[in-house]
């Protein structure tokens, strides 16, 4: 299948293999590449997850990074992970006819779950260019036809769920959805709309969760996300904690 | 990472510690409860100025107990956080810190990472110089505009 040169008006560079689509995208900032770009690879040899974790990158899935030069003022940049999450949710629904929307949920801050198993992940990495403007690489890993074996969170792929969608089709849907959601976000001026869309698709809202921070784990009720996207956790003693970064796990009923 | 919206001070606790200080004649008492450390100490002039009374200071347990709270926000060499998040010294846990005190840095060199949500933001040096002070611990929550380090 030939690869697209553009999706939703944004140029696409598609490679057979890269170390990491995010790393490649960030290395292009300040060079002759356009500031708005998709970098896609059939395979990543050093795919990245949060805090230096690897991302298993077998061929057949989508590994794509949207590079955005100057997406918003620096303080609004973290909101992009919610823009990306909502766009990814839109995109998977758009290319999976008949998939009930309720089966597809977002886990804070931006993992996409299908039937409570991890279908896709997003890693946003930002830098500041010498002019002082931010640039971000929004990396998407979507399990189209393979998924990693059970790690600490169960994973799934679309093919295994009876939804055959190839990486090129997924990229076309994701590109269109991303431009729509980014326009809605409007450089952070309308994060309220993205936050509302995210909450409407949230996994575990109102239920008991466990949040693993650097060196400890907190239990509580997942109440909401606040105006900047932080997770609001109500502790068993009634205190509210605002969490900016951590790994969320559901607490199974009775477990 | 986590932060409480506000560190609430229990005035009763401070009063009780102050009374204990008077009764025992100790120079200072420090207790830690629910992640908040309360230290009540007499002024250095204890004994000569009884009217001054004990001075109370409250701060998060993560803070260095002995360090005086200095305001670096107006320092000419300060680098402040561009966003609310969690500061990391290295790109991955246990990794080599991006800079240390004494590191010679160039414009644009990444000195810290601030994570907000799952967005990892490399914080570049705005100028060439030497890292004189690092004001954040690895994994410390930071506010918008909070001083991160000093480059001279």
GROMACS .gro file of C-alpha atoms in nm:
model
  407
    1UNK     CA    1   0.000   0.000   0.000
    2UNK     CA    2   0.141   0.338  -0.093
    3UNK     CA    3   0.183   0.585   0.186
    4UNK     CA    4   0.005   0.919   0.192
    5UNK     CA    5   0.204   1.241   0.144
    6UNK     CA    6  -0.046   1.444   0.346
    7UNK     CA    7  -0.326   1.386   0.597
    8UNK     CA    8  -0.578   1.663   0.657
    9UNK     CA    9  -0.340   1.903   0.487
   10UNK     CA   10  -0.039   1.817   0.704
   11UNK     CA   11   0.270   1.666   0.535
   12UNK     CA   12   0.354   1.305   0.619
   13UNK     CA   13   0.700   1.148   0.622
   14UNK     CA   14   0.664   0.768   0.639
   15UNK     CA   15   0.966   0.551   0.714
   16UNK     CA   16   1.010   0.175   0.720
   17UNK     CA   17   1.199   0.200   1.050
   18UNK     CA   18   1.303   0.470   1.295
   19UNK     CA   19   1.450   0.459   1.643
   20UNK     CA   20   1.156   0.664   1.771
   21UNK     CA   21   0.907   0.878   1.579
   22UNK     CA   22   0.907   1.135   1.862
   23UNK     CA   23   1.287   1.161   1.864
   24UNK     CA   24   1.292   1.197   1.486
   25UNK     CA   25   1.026   1.468   1.494
   26UNK     CA   26   1.203   1.670   1.766
   27UNK     CA   27   1.535   1.644   1.582
   28UNK     CA   28   1.373   1.819   1.284
   29UNK     CA   29   1.273   2.127   1.482
   30UNK     CA   30   1.475   2.425   1.372
   31UNK     CA   31   1.578   2.256   1.047
   32UNK     CA   32   1.421   2.292   0.705
   33UNK     CA   33   1.122   2.067   0.783
   34UNK     CA   34   0.784   2.234   0.820
   35UNK     CA   35   0.669   2.302   1.175
   36UNK     CA   36   0.353   2.098   1.128
   37UNK     CA   37   0.433   1.742   1.029
   38UNK     CA   38   0.349   1.374   1.075
   39UNK     CA   39   0.637   1.131   1.119
   40UNK     CA   40   0.532   0.768   1.078
   41UNK     CA   41   0.730   0.445   1.098
   42UNK     CA   42   0.634   0.086   1.019
   43UNK     CA   43   0.857  -0.014   1.307
   44UNK     CA   44   1.037   0.164   1.589
   45UNK     CA   45   1.362   0.022   1.719
   46UNK     CA   46   1.362   0.230   2.035
   47UNK     CA   47   1.000   0.334   2.086
   48UNK     CA   48   0.945   0.539   2.397
   49UNK     CA   49   0.688   0.541   2.672
   50UNK     CA   50   0.655   0.749   2.985
   51UNK     CA   51   0.970   0.810   3.195
   52UNK     CA   52   1.203   0.617   2.968
   53UNK     CA   53   0.992   0.303   2.943
   54UNK     CA   54   1.011   0.125   2.613
   55UNK     CA   55   0.716   0.092   2.377
   56UNK     CA   56   0.706  -0.240   2.196
   57UNK     CA   57   0.687  -0.154   1.829
   58UNK     CA   58   0.610  -0.454   1.608
   59UNK     CA   59   0.525  -0.391   1.241
   60UNK     CA   60   0.154  -0.373   1.157
   61UNK     CA   61   0.057  -0.116   1.419
   62UNK     CA   62   0.053   0.260   1.380
   63UNK     CA   63   0.351   0.450   1.521
   64UNK     CA   64   0.298   0.813   1.434
   65UNK     CA   65   0.408   1.147   1.575
   66UNK     CA   66   0.242   1.478   1.509
   67UNK     CA   67   0.499   1.754   1.535
   68UNK     CA   68   0.359   2.094   1.629
   69UNK     CA   69   0.576   2.400   1.635
   70UNK     CA   70   0.432   2.671   1.861
   71UNK     CA   71   0.105   2.491   1.943
   72UNK     CA   72   0.014   2.723   2.232
   73UNK     CA   73   0.173   2.929   2.510
   74UNK     CA   74   0.401   2.704   2.718
   75UNK     CA   75   0.171   2.687   3.019
   76UNK     CA   76  -0.111   2.542   2.805
   77UNK     CA   77   0.112   2.281   2.639
   78UNK     CA   78   0.025   2.001   2.887
   79UNK     CA   79  -0.338   2.025   2.773
   80UNK     CA   80  -0.231   1.877   2.440
   81UNK     CA   81  -0.228   1.530   2.587
   82UNK     CA   82  -0.607   1.558   2.633
   83UNK     CA   83  -0.656   1.703   2.284
   84UNK     CA   84  -0.464   1.405   2.148
   85UNK     CA   85  -0.657   1.155   2.360
   86UNK     CA   86  -0.998   1.282   2.253
   87UNK     CA   87  -0.886   1.292   1.887
   88UNK     CA   88  -0.761   0.934   1.909
   89UNK     CA   89  -1.093   0.822   2.057
   90UNK     CA   90  -1.274   0.997   1.769
   91UNK     CA   91  -1.043   0.839   1.513
   92UNK     CA   92  -1.086   0.480   1.632
   93UNK     CA   93  -1.463   0.519   1.635
   94UNK     CA   94  -1.450   0.673   1.288
   95UNK     CA   95  -1.270   0.378   1.137
   96UNK     CA   96  -1.444   0.098   1.326
   97UNK     CA   97  -1.796   0.084   1.194
   98UNK     CA   98  -2.031  -0.073   1.443
   99UNK     CA   99  -1.804  -0.029   1.746
  100UNK     CA  100  -2.020   0.080   2.038
  101UNK     CA  101  -1.870   0.408   2.169
  102UNK     CA  102  -1.904   0.293   2.531
  103UNK     CA  103  -1.651   0.012   2.471
  104UNK     CA  104  -1.385   0.272   2.402
  105UNK     CA  105  -1.271   0.477   2.701
  106UNK     CA  106  -0.986   0.704   2.804
  107UNK     CA  107  -0.769   0.626   3.104
  108UNK     CA  108  -0.613   0.930   3.270
  109UNK     CA  109  -0.438   1.103   3.128
  110UNK     CA  110  -0.431   0.964   2.777
  111UNK     CA  111  -0.440   0.589   2.726
  112UNK     CA  112  -0.714   0.453   2.504
  113UNK     CA  113  -0.889   0.142   2.635
  114UNK     CA  114  -1.102  -0.103   2.440
  115UNK     CA  115  -1.310  -0.323   2.669
  116UNK     CA  116  -1.085  -0.204   2.958
  117UNK     CA  117  -0.764  -0.322   2.786
  118UNK     CA  118  -0.500  -0.088   2.652
  119UNK     CA  119  -0.543  -0.029   2.279
  120UNK     CA  120  -0.326   0.277   2.232
  121UNK     CA  121  -0.093   0.509   2.415
  122UNK     CA  122   0.021   0.864   2.367
  123UNK     CA  123   0.348   1.026   2.474
  124UNK     CA  124   0.388   1.401   2.437
  125UNK     CA  125   0.739   1.544   2.451
  126UNK     CA  126   0.807   1.913   2.442
  127UNK     CA  127   1.110   2.129   2.381
  128UNK     CA  128   1.163   2.502   2.356
  129UNK     CA  129   1.316   2.640   2.039
  130UNK     CA  130   1.582   2.915   2.070
  131UNK     CA  131   1.321   3.182   1.996
  132UNK     CA  132   1.150   3.073   2.318
  133UNK     CA  133   0.850   2.911   2.152
  134UNK     CA  134   0.753   2.556   2.246
  135UNK     CA  135   0.751   2.265   2.006
  136UNK     CA  136   0.583   1.934   2.087
  137UNK     CA  137   0.600   1.583   1.950
  138UNK     CA  138   0.276   1.396   2.009
  139UNK     CA  139   0.352   1.028   1.969
  140UNK     CA  140   0.068   0.782   1.911
  141UNK     CA  141   0.106   0.406   1.931
  142UNK     CA  142  -0.209   0.226   1.817
  143UNK     CA  143  -0.231  -0.153   1.835
  144UNK     CA  144  -0.387  -0.236   1.499
  145UNK     CA  145  -0.293  -0.601   1.467
  146UNK     CA  146  -0.053  -0.692   1.746
  147UNK     CA  147  -0.035  -0.613   2.115
  148UNK     CA  148   0.226  -0.682   2.381
  149UNK     CA  149   0.176  -0.977   2.615
  150UNK     CA  150   0.016  -0.903   2.948
  151UNK     CA  151   0.232  -0.661   3.136
  152UNK     CA  152   0.098  -0.481   3.440
  153UNK     CA  153  -0.197  -0.362   3.233
  154UNK     CA  154  -0.380  -0.589   2.987
  155UNK     CA  155  -0.343  -0.489   2.622
  156UNK     CA  156  -0.551  -0.559   2.313
  157UNK     CA  157  -0.538  -0.493   1.939
  158UNK     CA  158  -0.811  -0.407   1.691
  159UNK     CA  159  -0.771  -0.721   1.482
  160UNK     CA  160  -0.806  -0.943   1.788
  161UNK     CA  161  -1.128  -0.757   1.868
  162UNK     CA  162  -1.261  -0.830   1.518
  163UNK     CA  163  -1.193  -0.479   1.389
  164UNK     CA  164  -0.940  -0.500   1.104
  165UNK     CA  165  -0.795  -0.152   1.046
  166UNK     CA  166  -0.452  -0.093   0.893
  167UNK     CA  167  -0.206   0.178   0.998
  168UNK     CA  168  -0.266   0.395   0.688
  169UNK     CA  169  -0.643   0.397   0.744
  170UNK     CA  170  -0.590   0.473   1.111
  171UNK     CA  171  -0.352   0.759   1.030
  172UNK     CA  172  -0.604   0.915   0.789
  173UNK     CA  173  -0.874   0.907   1.058
  174UNK     CA  174  -0.637   1.027   1.328
  175UNK     CA  175  -0.503   1.311   1.116
  176UNK     CA  176  -0.851   1.440   1.043
  177UNK     CA  177  -0.968   1.402   1.403
  178UNK     CA  178  -0.657   1.566   1.540
  179UNK     CA  179  -0.692   1.877   1.325
  180UNK     CA  180  -1.059   1.905   1.428
  181UNK     CA  181  -0.986   1.875   1.799
  182UNK     CA  182  -0.681   2.103   1.783
  183UNK     CA  183  -0.895   2.370   1.615
  184UNK     CA  184  -1.159   2.326   1.885
  185UNK     CA  185  -0.894   2.359   2.157
  186UNK     CA  186  -0.782   2.685   1.992
  187UNK     CA  187  -0.433   2.710   2.146
  188UNK     CA  188  -0.578   2.651   2.492
  189UNK     CA  189  -0.847   2.918   2.474
  190UNK     CA  190  -1.115   2.649   2.475
  191UNK     CA  191  -0.967   2.374   2.692
  192UNK     CA  192  -1.309   2.357   2.863
  193UNK     CA  193  -1.456   2.186   2.553
  194UNK     CA  194  -1.172   1.932   2.538
  195UNK     CA  195  -1.200   1.866   2.912
  196UNK     CA  196  -1.576   1.805   2.879
  197UNK     CA  197  -1.521   1.568   2.583
  198UNK     CA  198  -1.251   1.385   2.777
  199UNK     CA  199  -1.471   1.344   3.087
  200UNK     CA  200  -1.755   1.209   2.871
  201UNK     CA  201  -1.518   0.932   2.755
  202UNK     CA  202  -1.338   0.872   3.086
  203UNK     CA  203  -1.277   0.528   3.228
  204UNK     CA  204  -1.337   0.481   3.598
  205UNK     CA  205  -1.491   0.818   3.674
  206UNK     CA  206  -1.657   0.798   4.015
  207UNK     CA  207  -1.501   0.461   4.094
  208UNK     CA  208  -1.221   0.343   4.318
  209UNK     CA  209  -0.876   0.366   4.167
  210UNK     CA  210  -0.517   0.325   4.268
  211UNK     CA  211  -0.264   0.586   4.158
  212UNK     CA  212   0.100   0.497   4.158
  213UNK     CA  213   0.328   0.794   4.207
  214UNK     CA  214   0.706   0.784   4.203
  215UNK     CA  215   0.750   0.603   4.532
  216UNK     CA  216   0.404   0.541   4.673
  217UNK     CA  217   0.052   0.441   4.583
  218UNK     CA  218  -0.270   0.621   4.675
  219UNK     CA  219  -0.623   0.480   4.679
  220UNK     CA  220  -0.935   0.683   4.640
  221UNK     CA  221  -1.231   0.778   4.427
  222UNK     CA  222  -1.163   0.927   4.085
  223UNK     CA  223  -1.380   1.238   4.112
  224UNK     CA  224  -1.289   1.451   3.812
  225UNK     CA  225  -1.013   1.624   3.626
  226UNK     CA  226  -0.964   1.987   3.717
  227UNK     CA  227  -0.937   2.291   3.493
  228UNK     CA  228  -0.581   2.208   3.399
  229UNK     CA  229  -0.634   1.835   3.354
  230UNK     CA  230  -0.501   1.715   3.689
  231UNK     CA  231  -0.671   1.409   3.835
  232UNK     CA  232  -0.880   1.486   4.143
  233UNK     CA  233  -0.871   1.195   4.387
  234UNK     CA  234  -1.093   1.180   4.693
  235UNK     CA  235  -0.910   0.988   4.963
  236UNK     CA  236  -1.083   0.752   5.205
  237UNK     CA  237  -1.042   1.019   5.478
  238UNK     CA  238  -1.234   1.267   5.261
  239UNK     CA  239  -0.934   1.479   5.164
  240UNK     CA  240  -0.898   1.572   4.799
  241UNK     CA  241  -0.563   1.525   4.630
  242UNK     CA  242  -0.474   1.677   4.297
  243UNK     CA  243  -0.246   1.453   4.094
  244UNK     CA  244  -0.034   1.585   3.811
  245UNK     CA  245   0.148   1.271   3.703
  246UNK     CA  246   0.116   0.905   3.788
  247UNK     CA  247  -0.009   0.567   3.672
  248UNK     CA  248  -0.375   0.485   3.728
  249UNK     CA  249  -0.510   0.136   3.791
  250UNK     CA  250  -0.869   0.037   3.851
  251UNK     CA  251  -0.953  -0.142   4.175
  252UNK     CA  252  -1.168  -0.431   4.062
  253UNK     CA  253  -1.497  -0.470   4.246
  254UNK     CA  254  -1.442  -0.707   4.534
  255UNK     CA  255  -1.065  -0.707   4.473
  256UNK     CA  256   0.326   1.372   4.194
  257UNK     CA  257   0.094   1.521   4.437
  258UNK     CA  258   0.037   1.839   4.625
  259UNK     CA  259  -0.219   1.968   4.866
  260UNK     CA  260  -0.390   2.284   4.752
  261UNK     CA  261  -0.291   2.451   5.072
  262UNK     CA  262  -0.083   2.355   5.367
  263UNK     CA  263  -0.318   2.401   5.655
  264UNK     CA  264  -0.166   2.504   5.983
  265UNK     CA  265  -0.325   2.376   6.297
  266UNK     CA  266  -0.303   2.675   6.534
  267UNK     CA  267  -0.378   2.452   6.835
  268UNK     CA  268  -0.081   2.234   6.750
  269UNK     CA  269   0.149   2.534   6.725
  270UNK     CA  270   0.021   2.671   7.057
  271UNK     CA  271   0.070   2.333   7.220
  272UNK     CA  272   0.424   2.304   7.088
  273UNK     CA  273   0.497   2.659   7.204
  274UNK     CA  274   0.378   2.572   7.555
  275UNK     CA  275   0.597   2.261   7.552
  276UNK     CA  276   0.890   2.473   7.443
  277UNK     CA  277   0.837   2.706   7.738
  278UNK     CA  278   0.791   2.422   7.986
  279UNK     CA  279   1.091   2.219   7.874
  280UNK     CA  280   1.326   2.508   7.802
  281UNK     CA  281   1.422   2.345   7.471
  282UNK     CA  282   1.550   2.558   7.182
  283UNK     CA  283   1.318   2.403   6.925
  284UNK     CA  284   1.070   2.123   6.865
  285UNK     CA  285   0.990   1.971   6.530
  286UNK     CA  286   0.718   1.717   6.457
  287UNK     CA  287   0.593   1.560   6.137
  288UNK     CA  288   0.235   1.453   6.080
  289UNK     CA  289   0.042   1.376   5.761
  290UNK     CA  290   0.329   1.492   5.544
  291UNK     CA  291   0.352   1.831   5.710
  292UNK     CA  292   0.643   1.920   5.929
  293UNK     CA  293   0.595   2.180   6.197
  294UNK     CA  294   0.895   2.332   6.368
  295UNK     CA  295   0.861   2.567   6.657
  296UNK     CA  296   1.181   2.742   6.768
  297UNK     CA  297   1.281   3.023   6.997
  298UNK     CA  298   1.452   3.325   6.845
  299UNK     CA  299   1.830   3.330   6.885
  300UNK     CA  300   1.788   3.598   7.150
  301UNK     CA  301   1.602   3.360   7.375
  302UNK     CA  302   1.609   3.468   7.738
  303UNK     CA  303   1.678   3.833   7.673
  304UNK     CA  304   1.355   3.913   7.488
  305UNK     CA  305   1.076   3.713   7.650
  306UNK     CA  306   0.815   3.918   7.464
  307UNK     CA  307   0.931   3.782   7.129
  308UNK     CA  308   0.797   3.437   7.207
  309UNK     CA  309   0.846   3.127   6.994
  310UNK     CA  310   0.843   3.157   6.617
  311UNK     CA  311   0.658   2.896   6.418
  312UNK     CA  312   0.740   2.781   6.071
  313UNK     CA  313   0.545   2.531   5.870
  314UNK     CA  314   0.646   2.374   5.544
  315UNK     CA  315   0.607   2.053   5.345
  316UNK     CA  316   0.807   1.756   5.467
  317UNK     CA  317   0.995   1.738   5.135
  318UNK     CA  318   1.159   2.075   5.196
  319UNK     CA  319   1.507   2.083   5.335
  320UNK     CA  320   1.451   2.140   5.705
  321UNK     CA  321   1.756   2.358   5.754
  322UNK     CA  322   1.756   2.571   5.439
  323UNK     CA  323   1.648   2.929   5.479
  324UNK     CA  324   1.368   3.020   5.241
  325UNK     CA  325   1.527   3.256   4.992
  326UNK     CA  326   1.342   3.420   4.708
  327UNK     CA  327   1.530   3.348   4.386
  328UNK     CA  328   1.249   3.461   4.157
  329UNK     CA  329   1.411   3.801   4.100
  330UNK     CA  330   1.762   3.663   4.061
  331UNK     CA  331   1.909   3.773   3.725
  332UNK     CA  332   2.029   3.418   3.647
  333UNK     CA  333   1.708   3.239   3.740
  334UNK     CA  334   1.541   2.982   3.518
  335UNK     CA  335   1.172   2.946   3.608
  336UNK     CA  336   0.928   2.668   3.528
  337UNK     CA  337   0.719   2.746   3.221
  338UNK     CA  338   0.434   2.529   3.352
  339UNK     CA  339   0.283   2.349   3.647
  340UNK     CA  340   0.421   1.998   3.676
  341UNK     CA  341   0.680   1.767   3.825
  342UNK     CA  342   1.048   1.843   3.781
  343UNK     CA  343   1.296   1.567   3.703
  344UNK     CA  344   1.672   1.597   3.696
  345UNK     CA  345   1.714   1.317   3.439
  346UNK     CA  346   1.518   1.193   3.138
  347UNK     CA  347   1.452   0.860   3.304
  348UNK     CA  348   1.446   0.731   3.663
  349UNK     CA  349   1.798   0.662   3.784
  350UNK     CA  350   1.943   0.825   3.474
  351UNK     CA  351   2.232   1.066   3.469
  352UNK     CA  352   2.116   1.416   3.572
  353UNK     CA  353   2.102   1.658   3.280
  354UNK     CA  354   2.308   1.905   3.481
  355UNK     CA  355   2.481   1.944   3.815
  356UNK     CA  356   2.603   2.246   4.008
  357UNK     CA  357   2.913   2.356   3.819
  358UNK     CA  358   2.801   2.223   3.479
  359UNK     CA  359   2.895   2.460   3.197
  360UNK     CA  360   2.589   2.499   2.978
  361UNK     CA  361   2.510   2.649   2.638
  362UNK     CA  362   2.194   2.821   2.518
  363UNK     CA  363   1.920   2.570   2.449
  364UNK     CA  364   2.080   2.284   2.642
  365UNK     CA  365   1.819   2.078   2.828
  366UNK     CA  366   1.876   2.116   3.203
  367UNK     CA  367   1.565   1.959   3.355
  368UNK     CA  368   1.247   1.784   3.248
  369UNK     CA  369   0.908   1.906   3.372
  370UNK     CA  370   0.631   1.651   3.337
  371UNK     CA  371   0.273   1.768   3.330
  372UNK     CA  372   0.014   1.500   3.269
  373UNK     CA  373   0.212   1.272   3.041
  374UNK     CA  374   0.381   1.559   2.861
  375UNK     CA  375   0.756   1.552   2.914
  376UNK     CA  376   0.899   1.898   2.860
  377UNK     CA  377   1.272   1.950   2.830
  378UNK     CA  378   1.359   2.281   2.994
  379UNK     CA  379   1.638   2.455   2.801
  380UNK     CA  380   1.899   2.692   2.930
  381UNK     CA  381   1.810   3.048   2.828
  382UNK     CA  382   2.175   3.152   2.837
  383UNK     CA  383   2.531   3.025   2.841
  384UNK     CA  384   2.695   2.998   3.180
  385UNK     CA  385   2.759   2.778   3.479
  386UNK     CA  386   2.487   2.613   3.686
  387UNK     CA  387   2.528   2.785   4.023
  388UNK     CA  388   2.231   2.643   4.214
  389UNK     CA  389   1.970   2.375   4.159
  390UNK     CA  390   1.656   2.466   4.349
  391UNK     CA  391   1.444   2.156   4.289
  392UNK     CA  392   1.473   1.794   4.390
  393UNK     CA  393   1.417   1.510   4.146
  394UNK     CA  394   1.042   1.443   4.137
  395UNK     CA  395   0.944   1.769   4.305
  396UNK     CA  396   0.613   1.937   4.212
  397UNK     CA  397   0.669   2.282   4.065
  398UNK     CA  398   0.439   2.574   4.002
  399UNK     CA  399   0.420   2.805   3.703
  400UNK     CA  400   0.701   3.058   3.739
  401UNK     CA  401   0.874   2.869   4.022
  402UNK     CA  402   1.254   2.913   4.023
  403UNK     CA  403   1.422   2.590   3.908
  404UNK     CA  404   1.789   2.679   3.897
  405UNK     CA  405   2.036   2.963   3.879
  406UNK     CA  406   2.282   3.005   3.593
  407UNK     CA  407   2.565   3.251   3.635
   0.00000   0.00000   0.00000
